[in-house]
Coordinates of C-alpha atoms and ligand atoms in Angstrom, one line a residue:
Chain A
X274 CA 0.0 0.0 0.0
X275 CA 1.1 3.6 -0.5
X276 CA 1.2 4.1 3.3
X277 CA 3.6 1.2 3.7
X278 CA 5.8 2.4 0.8
X279 CA 6.0 5.9 2.2
X280 CA 6.8 4.6 5.6
X281 CA 9.8 2.7 4.1
X282 CA 10.9 5.8 2.2
X283 CA 10.9 7.9 5.4
X284 CA 12.6 5.1 7.4
X285 CA 15.5 5.0 4.9
X286 CA 15.8 8.8 5.3
X287 CA 17.2 8.2 8.7
X288 CA 14.0 8.4 10.7
X289 CA 13.3 12.1 10.0
X290 CA 10.6 13.4 12.2
X291 CA 9.2 16.2 10.0
X292 CA 8.7 17.1 6.3
X293 CA 11.6 18.6 4.4
X294 CA 12.0 19.5 0.7
X295 CA 14.4 16.6 0.3
X296 CA 12.2 13.9 1.9
X297 CA 9.2 15.3 0.1
X298 CA 10.9 14.6 -3.3
X299 CA 11.7 11.1 -2.2
X300 CA 8.1 10.6 -1.2
X301 CA 6.8 12.1 -4.5
X302 CA 8.9 9.6 -6.5
X303 CA 7.2 6.7 -4.6
X304 CA 3.8 8.3 -5.1
X305 CA 4.4 8.7 -8.8
X306 CA 5.4 5.0 -9.2
X307 CA 2.4 3.9 -7.1
X308 CA -0.1 5.9 -9.2
X309 CA 1.4 4.7 -12.6
X310 CA 1.2 1.1 -11.3
X311 CA -2.5 1.8 -10.5
X312 CA -3.1 2.9 -14.1
X313 CA -3.4 6.6 -13.5
X314 CA -2.5 8.4 -16.7
X315 CA 1.1 9.6 -17.0
X316 CA 0.1 13.3 -17.5
X317 CA -2.5 13.1 -14.8
X318 CA 0.1 11.7 -12.4
X319 CA 2.5 14.5 -13.2
X320 CA -0.1 17.2 -12.5
X321 CA -1.3 15.4 -9.4
X322 CA 2.2 15.0 -8.0
X323 CA 2.9 18.7 -8.6
X324 CA -0.2 19.6 -6.6
X325 CA 0.9 17.3 -3.8
X326 CA 4.3 18.9 -3.8
X327 CA 2.7 22.3 -3.4
X328 CA 0.6 21.2 -0.5
X329 CA 3.5 19.4 1.2
X330 CA 5.8 22.4 0.7
X331 CA 3.1 24.6 2.2
X332 CA 3.1 22.4 5.2
X333 CA 6.9 22.8 5.5
X334 CA 6.9 26.6 5.2
X335 CA 3.8 27.1 7.4
X336 CA 5.0 24.5 9.9
X337 CA 1.4 23.4 10.1
X338 CA 2.4 19.8 10.6
X339 CA -0.8 17.9 11.5
X340 CA -0.7 17.0 15.2
X341 CA 0.3 13.5 16.0
X342 CA 1.1 12.5 12.4
X343 CA 4.6 11.5 11.3
X344 CA 5.9 12.8 8.0
X345 CA 4.8 9.7 6.0
X346 CA 1.3 9.8 7.4
X347 CA 1.2 13.5 6.7
X348 CA 2.0 12.9 3.0
X349 CA -0.5 10.1 2.8
X350 CA -3.1 12.4 4.2
X351 CA -2.3 15.1 1.6
X352 CA -2.4 12.6 -1.2
X353 CA -5.8 11.2 0.0
X354 CA -7.3 14.7 0.4
X355 CA -6.1 15.8 -3.0
X356 CA -7.5 12.7 -4.6
X357 CA -10.8 12.9 -2.9
X358 CA -11.0 16.6 -3.9
X359 CA -10.2 15.6 -7.5
X360 CA -13.2 13.4 -7.6
X361 CA -15.3 16.3 -6.5
X362 CA -17.9 16.5 -3.8
X363 CA -20.7 15.9 -6.3
X364 CA -23.3 13.3 -5.2
X365 CA -23.0 11.3 -8.4
X366 CA -26.3 10.1 -9.9
X367 CA -28.2 12.0 -12.7
X368 CA -28.2 15.7 -13.6
X369 CA -30.9 18.0 -12.3
X370 CA -33.2 18.7 -15.2
X371 CA -36.7 20.0 -16.1
X372 CA -36.7 18.3 -19.5
X373 CA -39.5 15.8 -20.1
X374 CA -38.9 13.1 -20.9
X375 CA -35.4 13.0 -19.3
X376 CA -33.1 11.4 -22.0
X377 CA -30.0 9.5 -20.9
X378 CA -27.5 8.8 -23.7
X379 CA -25.1 5.9 -23.1
X380 CA -21.7 6.3 -24.8
X381 CA -18.3 4.6 -24.8
X382 CA -15.9 2.2 -26.4
X383 CA -16.7 -1.4 -27.4
X384 CA -17.4 -3.8 -24.6
X385 CA -17.4 -1.2 -21.8
X386 CA -20.8 -2.3 -20.4
X387 CA -23.2 0.2 -22.0
X388 CA -26.0 -2.3 -22.7
X389 CA -25.8 -3.9 -19.3
X390 CA -25.7 -0.5 -17.6
X391 CA -28.7 0.7 -19.6
X392 CA -30.6 -2.2 -18.0
X393 CA -29.2 -1.4 -14.6
X394 CA -30.2 2.2 -14.9
X395 CA -33.7 1.2 -15.9
X396 CA -34.0 -1.0 -12.8
X397 CA -32.7 1.8 -10.6
X398 CA -35.1 4.3 -12.0
X399 CA -38.0 1.9 -11.8
X400 CA -37.3 1.3 -8.0
X401 CA -37.5 5.1 -7.6
X402 CA -41.0 5.1 -9.1
X403 CA -39.9 6.4 -12.5
X404 CA -41.2 4.9 -15.9
X405 CA -38.2 4.4 -18.2
X406 CA -38.3 3.5 -21.8
X407 CA -35.3 1.7 -23.4
X408 CA -34.1 1.9 -26.9
X409 CA -31.2 0.4 -28.7
X410 CA -29.6 2.3 -31.5
X411 CA -27.0 -0.5 -32.0
X412 CA -27.9 -1.9 -35.4
X413 CA -24.4 -3.1 -36.1
X414 CA -23.4 -5.6 -33.3
X415 CA -24.9 -9.0 -33.9
X416 CA -28.0 -9.5 -31.6
X417 CA -27.4 -6.2 -29.8
X418 CA -31.0 -5.2 -30.0
X419 CA -32.0 -8.6 -28.8
X420 CA -29.6 -8.3 -25.9
X421 CA -31.3 -5.1 -24.8
X422 CA -34.7 -6.7 -25.3
X423 CA -33.8 -9.6 -23.0
X424 CA -32.4 -7.2 -20.4
X425 CA -35.5 -5.0 -20.5
X426 CA -37.7 -8.0 -20.1
X427 CA -35.8 -9.0 -17.0
X428 CA -36.2 -5.6 -15.5
X429 CA -39.8 -5.4 -16.6
X430 CA -39.6 -2.2 -18.6
X431 CA -40.7 -1.3 -22.1
X432 CA -38.5 -1.2 -25.1
X433 CA -39.0 0.9 -28.2
X434 CA -38.0 -1.5 -31.0
X435 CA -39.8 -0.7 -34.3
X436 CA -39.5 -3.8 -36.5
X437 CA -37.3 -3.2 -39.5
X438 CA -36.1 0.3 -38.5
X439 CA -32.3 0.1 -39.0
X440 CA -31.5 3.8 -38.8
X441 CA -30.0 4.6 -35.4
X442 CA -31.0 8.3 -35.4
X443 CA -34.6 7.4 -36.4
X444 CA -34.8 4.7 -33.7
X445 CA -33.6 7.2 -31.1
X446 CA -36.0 10.0 -32.2
X447 CA -38.9 7.5 -32.3
X448 CA -38.2 6.5 -28.7
X449 CA -38.4 10.0 -27.5
X450 CA -41.7 10.6 -29.4
X451 CA -43.2 7.4 -28.0
X452 CA -42.1 8.4 -24.5
X453 CA -43.8 11.8 -24.9
X454 CA -47.0 10.3 -26.3
X455 CA -47.3 7.5 -23.8
X456 CA -46.1 9.5 -20.7
X457 CA -42.8 7.8 -20.0
X458 CA -40.6 10.1 -17.9
X459 CA -37.2 8.7 -18.9
X460 CA -35.7 7.4 -22.1
X461 CA -32.4 5.5 -22.0
X462 CA -30.6 5.4 -25.3
X463 CA -28.2 2.6 -25.7
X464 CA -25.6 3.1 -28.5
X465 CA -23.1 0.9 -30.3
X466 CA -19.6 0.8 -29.0
X467 CA -17.3 2.9 -31.1
X468 CA -13.7 4.2 -31.3
X469 CA -13.2 7.9 -30.6
X470 CA -11.1 7.9 -33.8
X471 CA -13.9 6.7 -36.0
X472 CA -15.1 10.0 -37.4
X473 CA -18.2 8.6 -39.1
X474 CA -19.5 6.9 -35.9
X475 CA -18.6 9.9 -33.7
X476 CA -20.7 12.0 -36.1
X477 CA -23.5 9.4 -35.8
X478 CA -23.4 9.9 -32.0
X479 CA -23.7 13.6 -32.4
X480 CA -26.7 13.1 -34.7
X481 CA -28.4 10.9 -32.1
X482 CA -27.7 13.5 -29.4
X483 CA -29.2 16.3 -31.6
X484 CA -32.5 14.5 -32.1
X485 CA -32.8 13.4 -28.4
X486 CA -31.6 16.4 -26.5
X487 CA -30.3 14.4 -23.5
X488 CA -29.9 15.8 -20.0
X489 CA -27.4 13.0 -19.3
X490 CA -24.5 11.8 -21.5
X491 CA -22.9 9.0 -19.6
X492 CA -19.5 7.9 -20.7
X493 CA -19.3 4.2 -19.8
X494 CA -15.7 3.2 -19.0
X495 CA -14.1 -0.1 -18.0
X496 CA -12.4 0.2 -14.6
X497 CA -9.5 -1.8 -15.8
X498 CA -8.6 0.6 -18.6
X499 CA -5.0 1.7 -18.7
X500 CA -3.3 4.8 -20.1
X501 CA -5.8 5.0 -23.0
X502 CA -8.6 6.2 -20.7
X503 CA -7.6 9.8 -21.0
X504 CA -7.6 9.7 -24.8
X505 CA -11.0 8.0 -25.3
X506 CA -12.8 10.0 -22.5
X507 CA -11.2 13.3 -23.8
X508 CA -12.3 12.7 -27.4
X509 CA -15.9 11.6 -26.5
X510 CA -16.2 14.7 -24.3
X511 CA -14.7 17.0 -27.0
X512 CA -16.8 15.7 -29.8
X513 CA -20.1 14.8 -28.1
X514 CA -20.0 16.0 -24.5
X515 CA -20.1 14.0 -21.3
X516 CA -22.1 14.9 -18.2
X517 CA -21.1 11.9 -16.1
X518 CA -19.0 8.7 -16.0
X519 CA -20.1 5.2 -15.2
X520 CA -17.1 3.0 -14.1
X521 CA -17.9 -0.6 -14.8
X522 CA -16.5 -3.9 -13.6
X523 CA -15.4 -2.5 -10.3
X524 CA -16.1 -5.9 -8.8
X525 CA -12.7 -7.0 -10.2
X526 CA -9.3 -6.2 -8.7
X527 CA -8.2 -3.5 -11.1
X528 CA -6.7 -0.6 -9.1
X529 CA -9.0 1.7 -11.0
X530 CA -6.6 4.6 -11.8
X531 CA -8.6 5.2 -15.0
X532 CA -11.2 6.7 -12.7
X533 CA -8.8 9.5 -11.8
X534 CA -7.7 10.0 -15.4
X535 CA -11.2 10.2 -16.8
X536 CA -12.5 12.6 -14.2
X537 CA -9.4 14.8 -14.6
X538 CA -9.8 15.0 -18.3
X539 CA -13.6 15.4 -18.6
X540 CA -14.1 17.4 -15.4
X541 CA -17.4 15.7 -14.5
X542 CA -18.1 13.4 -11.7
X543 CA -18.5 9.6 -11.6
X544 CA -22.2 9.2 -11.7
X545 CA -22.4 5.4 -11.0
X546 CA -20.3 2.4 -10.5
X547 CA -21.0 -1.0 -12.0
X548 CA -20.2 -3.7 -9.5
X549 CA -21.3 -6.9 -11.2
X550 CA -23.2 -8.5 -14.0
X551 CA -26.6 -8.6 -12.4
X552 CA -29.0 -5.8 -13.1
X553 CA -29.0 -4.9 -9.4
X554 CA -25.3 -4.2 -9.5
X555 CA -25.3 -0.5 -9.9
X556 CA -24.0 1.7 -7.0
X557 CA -23.5 5.3 -6.3
X558 CA -19.9 6.4 -6.5
X559 CA -18.0 6.6 -3.2
X560 CA -14.8 8.7 -3.6
X561 CA -13.1 7.3 -0.5
X562 CA -13.5 3.7 -1.6
X563 CA -12.0 4.4 -5.0
X564 CA -9.2 6.4 -3.5
X565 CA -8.3 3.6 -1.1
X566 CA -8.2 1.2 -4.0
X567 CA -6.0 3.4 -6.2
X568 CA -3.6 4.0 -3.3
X569 CA -3.5 0.3 -2.6
Chain B
X257 CA 31.5 11.4 -25.4
X258 CA 30.5 13.6 -22.5
X259 CA 28.4 15.9 -24.7
X260 CA 26.1 13.0 -25.8
X261 CA 25.0 12.4 -22.2
X262 CA 22.4 15.2 -21.7
X263 CA 20.8 14.3 -25.1
X264 CA 20.6 10.7 -23.8
X265 CA 18.8 11.7 -20.6
X266 CA 16.2 13.6 -22.6
X267 CA 15.6 10.7 -24.9
X268 CA 15.5 8.2 -22.0
X269 CA 12.7 10.3 -20.4
X270 CA 10.8 10.5 -23.6
X271 CA 11.1 6.8 -24.2
X272 CA 10.0 6.1 -20.6
X273 CA 6.9 8.2 -21.2
X274 CA 6.2 6.4 -24.5
X275 CA 6.5 2.9 -23.0
X276 CA 4.5 3.7 -19.9
X277 CA 1.8 5.4 -22.1
X278 CA 1.6 2.2 -24.1
X279 CA 0.7 0.3 -20.9
X280 CA 4.0 -1.6 -20.8
X281 CA 4.1 -0.8 -17.1
X282 CA 6.7 0.7 -14.7
X283 CA 8.6 -2.6 -14.0
X284 CA 9.0 -3.7 -17.6
X285 CA 9.8 -0.1 -18.8
X286 CA 12.5 0.2 -16.1
X287 CA 14.0 -3.2 -17.1
X288 CA 13.9 -2.3 -20.8
X289 CA 15.5 1.1 -20.3
X290 CA 18.2 -0.3 -18.0
X291 CA 19.0 -3.1 -20.5
X292 CA 19.4 -0.7 -23.5
X293 CA 21.4 2.0 -21.6
X294 CA 24.0 -0.7 -20.7
X295 CA 24.4 -1.7 -24.3
X296 CA 27.0 -0.3 -26.6
X297 CA 25.4 1.8 -29.3
X298 CA 27.3 1.1 -32.4
X299 CA 25.5 4.0 -34.0
X300 CA 22.0 2.7 -33.2
X301 CA 19.6 5.2 -31.7
X302 CA 18.3 4.5 -28.2
X303 CA 14.9 4.1 -29.8
X304 CA 16.1 1.4 -32.1
X305 CA 17.7 -0.4 -29.2
X306 CA 14.4 -0.3 -27.3
X307 CA 12.6 -1.8 -30.3
X308 CA 15.2 -4.5 -30.6
X309 CA 14.9 -5.3 -26.9
X310 CA 11.1 -5.6 -27.1
X311 CA 11.3 -7.8 -30.3
X312 CA 13.7 -10.0 -28.3
X313 CA 11.1 -10.4 -25.5
X314 CA 8.6 -11.7 -28.0
X315 CA 11.2 -13.9 -29.9
X316 CA 12.1 -15.6 -26.6
X317 CA 8.5 -16.9 -26.2
X318 CA 7.8 -20.0 -28.2
X319 CA 4.5 -20.8 -29.8
X320 CA 3.1 -24.0 -28.4
X321 CA 3.9 -26.9 -30.7
X322 CA 0.9 -28.4 -32.5
X323 CA -0.2 -31.7 -31.1
X324 CA -1.1 -34.4 -33.7
X325 CA -4.4 -35.1 -32.1
X326 CA -7.8 -34.6 -33.7
X327 CA -10.1 -33.0 -33.3
X328 CA -8.1 -30.1 -31.9
X329 CA -9.9 -28.3 -29.2
X330 CA -9.5 -24.5 -28.7
X331 CA -10.9 -22.8 -25.6
X332 CA -11.5 -19.0 -25.7
X333 CA -11.5 -17.3 -22.3
X334 CA -11.2 -13.9 -20.7
X335 CA -12.9 -11.2 -18.7
X336 CA -16.1 -9.5 -19.8
X337 CA -16.4 -7.6 -23.0
X338 CA -12.9 -8.2 -24.4
X339 CA -14.0 -9.6 -27.7
X340 CA -14.2 -13.4 -27.2
X341 CA -17.4 -14.0 -29.2
X342 CA -16.3 -11.8 -32.0
X343 CA -12.9 -13.5 -32.1
X344 CA -14.4 -17.0 -32.3
X345 CA -16.4 -15.9 -35.3
X346 CA -13.3 -14.3 -37.0
X347 CA -11.1 -17.3 -36.1
X348 CA -13.7 -19.8 -37.5
X349 CA -13.7 -17.8 -40.7
X350 CA -9.9 -17.6 -40.9
X351 CA -9.4 -21.3 -40.2
X352 CA -12.0 -22.3 -42.8
X353 CA -10.2 -20.2 -45.4
X354 CA -7.1 -22.2 -44.5
X355 CA -8.9 -25.4 -45.4
X356 CA -9.9 -26.5 -41.8
X357 CA -13.4 -27.6 -40.9
X358 CA -14.1 -25.7 -37.6
X359 CA -17.1 -26.3 -35.4
X360 CA -18.2 -23.6 -33.0
X361 CA -19.4 -24.4 -29.4
X362 CA -21.6 -21.8 -27.8
X363 CA -20.7 -22.4 -24.1
X364 CA -21.8 -19.0 -22.8
X365 CA -25.2 -20.1 -21.5
X366 CA -25.4 -17.2 -19.2
X367 CA -25.3 -13.7 -20.8
X368 CA -28.3 -12.2 -22.6
X369 CA -28.4 -13.0 -26.3
X370 CA -24.8 -14.5 -26.2
X371 CA -25.8 -17.6 -28.2
X372 CA -27.7 -15.5 -30.7
X373 CA -24.7 -13.2 -31.2
X374 CA -22.4 -16.2 -31.8
X375 CA -24.9 -17.8 -34.1
X376 CA -24.9 -14.8 -36.4
X377 CA -21.1 -15.1 -36.5
X378 CA -21.3 -18.8 -37.3
X379 CA -23.6 -18.1 -40.2
X380 CA -21.3 -15.4 -41.5
X381 CA -18.4 -17.8 -41.3
X382 CA -20.4 -20.6 -42.9
X383 CA -19.6 -22.8 -39.9
X384 CA -21.8 -25.1 -37.8
X385 CA -22.5 -24.3 -34.2
X386 CA -23.5 -26.5 -31.3
X387 CA -25.6 -24.8 -28.6
X388 CA -26.9 -25.8 -25.2
X389 CA -29.9 -28.0 -24.8
X390 CA -32.5 -26.5 -22.4
X391 CA -30.9 -25.7 -19.1
X392 CA -27.6 -27.4 -19.9
X393 CA -24.5 -26.0 -18.2
X394 CA -21.4 -24.9 -20.2
X395 CA -19.5 -28.2 -19.6
X396 CA -22.4 -30.2 -21.0
X397 CA -22.4 -28.1 -24.2
X398 CA -18.7 -28.6 -24.5
X399 CA -19.3 -32.4 -24.3
X400 CA -22.0 -32.2 -26.9
X401 CA -19.8 -30.1 -29.3
X402 CA -16.9 -32.5 -29.0
X403 CA -19.1 -35.5 -29.5
X404 CA -20.7 -33.9 -32.6
X405 CA -17.3 -32.8 -33.9
X406 CA -15.9 -36.3 -33.6
X407 CA -19.0 -37.8 -35.3
X408 CA -18.9 -35.3 -38.2
X409 CA -15.1 -35.0 -38.6
X410 CA -15.0 -31.3 -37.6
X411 CA -11.7 -29.9 -36.6
X412 CA -10.9 -27.7 -34.7
X413 CA -13.6 -27.2 -32.1
X414 CA -13.7 -23.6 -31.1
X415 CA -15.3 -23.0 -27.7
X416 CA -16.7 -19.6 -26.8
X417 CA -17.1 -19.0 -23.0
X418 CA -18.8 -16.4 -20.9
X419 CA -16.8 -13.4 -19.8
X420 CA -15.7 -13.8 -16.2
X421 CA -13.6 -11.7 -13.8
X422 CA -10.6 -13.8 -12.7
X423 CA -11.5 -12.8 -9.1
X424 CA -14.7 -14.9 -9.2
X425 CA -13.6 -18.3 -7.8
X426 CA -16.8 -20.1 -8.8
X427 CA -16.7 -18.9 -12.4
X428 CA -13.0 -19.8 -12.7
X429 CA -13.9 -23.3 -11.3
X430 CA -16.4 -23.6 -14.1
X431 CA -13.5 -23.2 -16.6
X432 CA -11.6 -25.9 -14.8
X433 CA -14.6 -28.2 -15.2
X434 CA -14.8 -27.4 -18.9
X435 CA -11.1 -28.3 -19.2
X436 CA -11.6 -31.6 -17.5
X437 CA -14.5 -32.6 -19.7
X438 CA -12.6 -31.7 -22.8
X439 CA -9.5 -33.7 -21.6
X440 CA -11.7 -36.7 -21.0
X441 CA -13.1 -36.6 -24.5
X442 CA -10.0 -35.8 -26.5
X443 CA -6.4 -36.6 -25.3
X444 CA -4.6 -33.4 -24.4
X445 CA -7.6 -31.2 -24.9
X446 CA -8.0 -28.3 -24.7
X447 CA -4.9 -28.0 -27.0
X448 CA -5.1 -24.3 -27.2
X449 CA -6.5 -22.0 -24.5
X450 CA -6.5 -18.5 -25.7
X451 CA -6.9 -15.5 -23.3
X452 CA -8.6 -12.6 -25.1
X453 CA -7.2 -9.4 -23.8
X454 CA -8.6 -5.9 -24.7
X455 CA -5.7 -3.7 -25.9
X456 CA -7.0 -0.9 -23.6
X457 CA -6.4 -3.0 -20.5
X458 CA -4.0 -1.6 -17.9
X459 CA -1.8 -3.5 -15.5
X460 CA -4.7 -5.6 -14.4
X461 CA -4.1 -7.5 -17.7
X462 CA -1.1 -9.2 -16.1
X463 CA -3.1 -10.4 -13.2
X464 CA -5.7 -11.7 -15.6
X465 CA -3.1 -13.6 -17.6
X466 CA -1.6 -15.0 -14.4
X467 CA -4.9 -16.2 -13.0
X468 CA -6.3 -17.6 -16.3
X469 CA -3.1 -19.4 -16.9
X470 CA -3.1 -21.0 -13.5
X471 CA -6.7 -22.1 -13.6
X472 CA -7.5 -22.6 -17.3
X473 CA -4.1 -23.4 -18.7
X474 CA -3.9 -20.5 -21.0
X475 CA -1.1 -21.0 -23.5
X476 CA -1.7 -18.0 -25.8
X477 CA -3.1 -14.5 -26.1
X478 CA -5.4 -12.8 -28.5
X479 CA -5.0 -9.0 -28.3
X480 CA -8.1 -7.2 -29.5
X481 CA -9.1 -3.7 -30.4
X482 CA -5.6 -2.7 -31.6
X483 CA -7.4 -0.7 -34.3
X484 CA -8.0 1.9 -31.5
X485 CA -5.4 4.2 -29.9
X486 CA -4.4 1.8 -27.2
X487 CA -1.2 -0.2 -27.6
X488 CA -1.8 -3.3 -25.4
X489 CA 1.6 -2.9 -23.8
X490 CA 0.7 -5.4 -21.1
X491 CA 1.4 -8.1 -23.7
X492 CA 5.2 -7.2 -23.4
X493 CA 5.1 -7.7 -19.6
X494 CA 3.1 -10.9 -20.1
X495 CA 5.5 -12.3 -22.6
X496 CA 8.4 -11.6 -20.3
X497 CA 7.0 -12.6 -17.0
X498 CA 4.7 -15.5 -18.0
X499 CA 6.2 -16.5 -21.4
X500 CA 2.8 -16.3 -23.1
X501 CA 2.9 -15.8 -26.9
X502 CA 0.4 -13.5 -28.7
X503 CA -1.2 -15.7 -31.3
X504 CA -3.6 -13.3 -33.0
X505 CA -4.5 -9.6 -33.0
X506 CA -8.0 -8.1 -33.5
X507 CA -8.0 -5.0 -35.6
X508 CA -11.7 -4.3 -36.1
X509 CA -15.2 -5.5 -35.9
X510 CA -15.4 -7.2 -39.3
X511 CA -15.0 -10.9 -40.0
X512 CA -11.6 -10.4 -41.6
X513 CA -10.2 -8.3 -38.8
X514 CA -8.1 -10.9 -37.2
X515 CA -4.5 -11.4 -38.1
X516 CA -1.6 -13.6 -36.9
X517 CA 0.6 -11.6 -34.5
X518 CA 3.8 -10.1 -35.9
X519 CA 6.3 -8.8 -33.4
X520 CA 7.9 -6.5 -35.9
X521 CA 4.5 -4.8 -36.8
X522 CA 3.6 -4.6 -33.1
X523 CA 6.9 -3.0 -32.1
X524 CA 6.7 -0.5 -35.0
X525 CA 3.1 0.5 -34.0
X526 CA 4.3 1.2 -30.4
X527 CA 6.4 4.1 -31.8
X528 CA 3.8 5.5 -34.2
Ligands
LIG806 N1 -18.3 -8.2 -13.8 C1 -19.0 -7.2 -14.4 N2 -19.3 -7.4 -15.7 C2 -20.0 -6.3 -16.3 C3 -20.3 -5.1 -15.6 N3 -20.9 -4.3 -16.5 C4 -21.0 -5.0 -17.7 N4 -20.4 -6.3 -17.5 C5 -20.2 -7.3 -18.5 O1 -19.4 -6.8 -19.5 C6 -19.7 -7.4 -20.8 C7 -20.0 -6.4 -21.8 O2 -21.2 -5.7 -21.5 P1 -22.1 -5.0 -22.6 O3 -23.2 -4.4 -21.8 O4 -22.5 -6.0 -23.6 O5 -21.1 -3.9 -23.1 P2 -21.4 -2.8 -24.3 O6 -20.7 -1.6 -23.9 O7 -22.8 -2.7 -24.5 O8 -20.7 -3.5 -25.5 P3 -20.8 -3.0 -27.0 O9 -22.2 -2.7 -27.3 O10 -20.3 -4.1 -27.8 O11 -19.9 -1.8 -27.1 C8 -20.9 -8.3 -20.5 O12 -20.4 -9.6 -20.3 C9 -21.5 -7.8 -19.2 O13 -22.2 -8.7 -18.5 C10 -19.9 -5.0 -14.3 O14 -20.1 -3.9 -13.6 N5 -19.2 -6.0 -13.7
LIG807 N1 -12.8 -2.1 -32.7 C1 -12.8 -3.4 -32.3 N2 -13.8 -3.8 -31.7 C2 -13.8 -5.2 -31.3 C3 -12.7 -6.0 -31.6 N3 -13.1 -7.3 -31.2 C4 -14.3 -7.2 -30.6 N4 -14.7 -5.9 -30.7 C5 -16.0 -5.4 -30.2 O1 -16.0 -5.5 -28.8 C6 -17.4 -5.6 -28.4 C7 -17.4 -6.8 -27.4 O2 -17.2 -8.0 -28.2 P1 -17.7 -9.4 -27.8 O3 -17.2 -10.4 -28.8 O4 -19.2 -9.4 -27.5 O5 -16.9 -9.6 -26.4 P2 -17.0 -10.8 -25.4 O6 -15.7 -11.0 -24.8 O7 -17.5 -12.0 -26.1 O8 -18.0 -10.2 -24.3 P3 -18.7 -11.1 -23.1 O9 -19.1 -12.4 -23.7 O10 -19.9 -10.2 -22.7 O11 -17.7 -11.2 -22.1 C8 -18.2 -5.8 -29.6 O12 -18.8 -4.5 -29.9 C9 -17.2 -6.1 -30.7 O13 -17.7 -5.7 -32.0 C10 -11.6 -5.5 -32.3 O14 -10.6 -6.1 -32.6 N5 -11.7 -4.1 -32.7
LIG808 MG1 -23.9 -2.9 -26.2
LIG809 MG1 -19.2 -13.2 -25.5

């Protein structure tokens, strides 16, 4: 764990009892390694370490060493606090909106968990007394529409699935129209996985967004993603816009550094966490838990 | 001699950033950089030495030798969403074009529309598929597929399995059971156990490889989604630490988007 590693660092610095510029640098080297091993993006690590250095140097100059904490504990506390602050104090969950119906657009790379999360969200909303309508705009992946249909049936929610309609934009628009007509208060739009470097598919996503006017654009990201997280999240945000992140497969043992990278680059909170394959496995985001995991 | 030193340092830092950004990992990057900075240059750039070093890592890993047993049984495993089902479809198509007679086994009896997804791929590849009888468990489908394959002279038998996190003990035990059933039906089966890894995976990919190797006997890797911006650098650490070869690379969502791994192409792409 980072605490143990920093303890070792300070031990080898001849048992120093307070922070100094020298031992701070030694600690920062260890922090950098720990964060890179936890899959936090290289650039995000650099910016983060700089911030920790500033805070630690403040502590040295202001002599405001926290009572009862040794230097290694002091640094750990600074790292923890900075990381929790980075994740923001936002509650997670969905955006406040007056739009009716509320439209939630699911976006992300192939295999991240969008279709499964669409079902989980529908279940979550249903238990809150909402009436969600699901629609798949994935006309490409074999049996994608069928997958969402099966998921919807398990949750007990309606799907908008016009037979023979293979235009993703038309499918999305039709779902919003049906929701308006029949009084559904939420539409969850599942989209096909796509690469952020695929111009044609990114344009399709923007077209779907334009006909549905979503209040929530959820970037669904796999918790085990490595350095690439900053690229994909950054591009989706730049080209389409992202209001929240869903971090999936958090029930594994990936350190989850991608969480830090994604939030840093898109500047929006983690809205939900996927913690399993069942439709019940959707949780609100707890910054402290993810921080403990990243720090190891 | 002295004047080249500062330039070296700058290049070393740039190379470290490149390797770490490719998900090669801190440990492997440190080892590679240490190895090349010790070497005599002979006019080669530091970059060329790094490429050479990584190529050597892959060259040191042998492909498993093909066993002369038929039908060959290939098991496709990995965590959720990495591209297993798509890879089975592509692989069936590729092997058929090479004159083989593959049979697909739909052993993911759990996920919504998993069998339907694989069936569409089987149809596209022009290959038969064996699916579960009502309520059958994955090992039973594997048994059925091998029985059918033997009877009809199909070879190899490609088994698609459900995605599973390596931390789920009961799901990993299910793979062990599949292995044992296959071994009972064909000597040495499964002859190939391919771990499908998503190129976007971070250091957890090494843990996945370690665990799937220990429980399911993984002897090769398929690295998917290399058509994206991710470099799949964990494959370098996996080749070095676990001596697992990359067999194939996925470069898209179409049926022809599966190619045999080339270390030269891979190393070149790291520096693009
Ligand atoms: N363990 C675990 N598995 C998950 C989680 N979320 C999704 N999955 C699994 O991940 C795999 C991929 O999920 P999908 O919902 O099909 O992913 P997708 O983003 O819709 O995929 P594409 O449409 O192909 O881009 C499936 O096996 C899901 O069951 C999670 O939080 N934990
Ligand atoms: N761009 C790209 N996408 C791929 C590649 N291989 C698979 N995919 C996509 O990744 C997504 C997941 O593929 P699947 O074959 O369903 O993955 P899986 O491992 O079988 O998923 P589970 O069975 O749910 O664990 C699909 O959208 C595929 O089209 C690839 O090489 N490149
Ligand atoms: Mg999907
Ligand atoms: Mg599958």
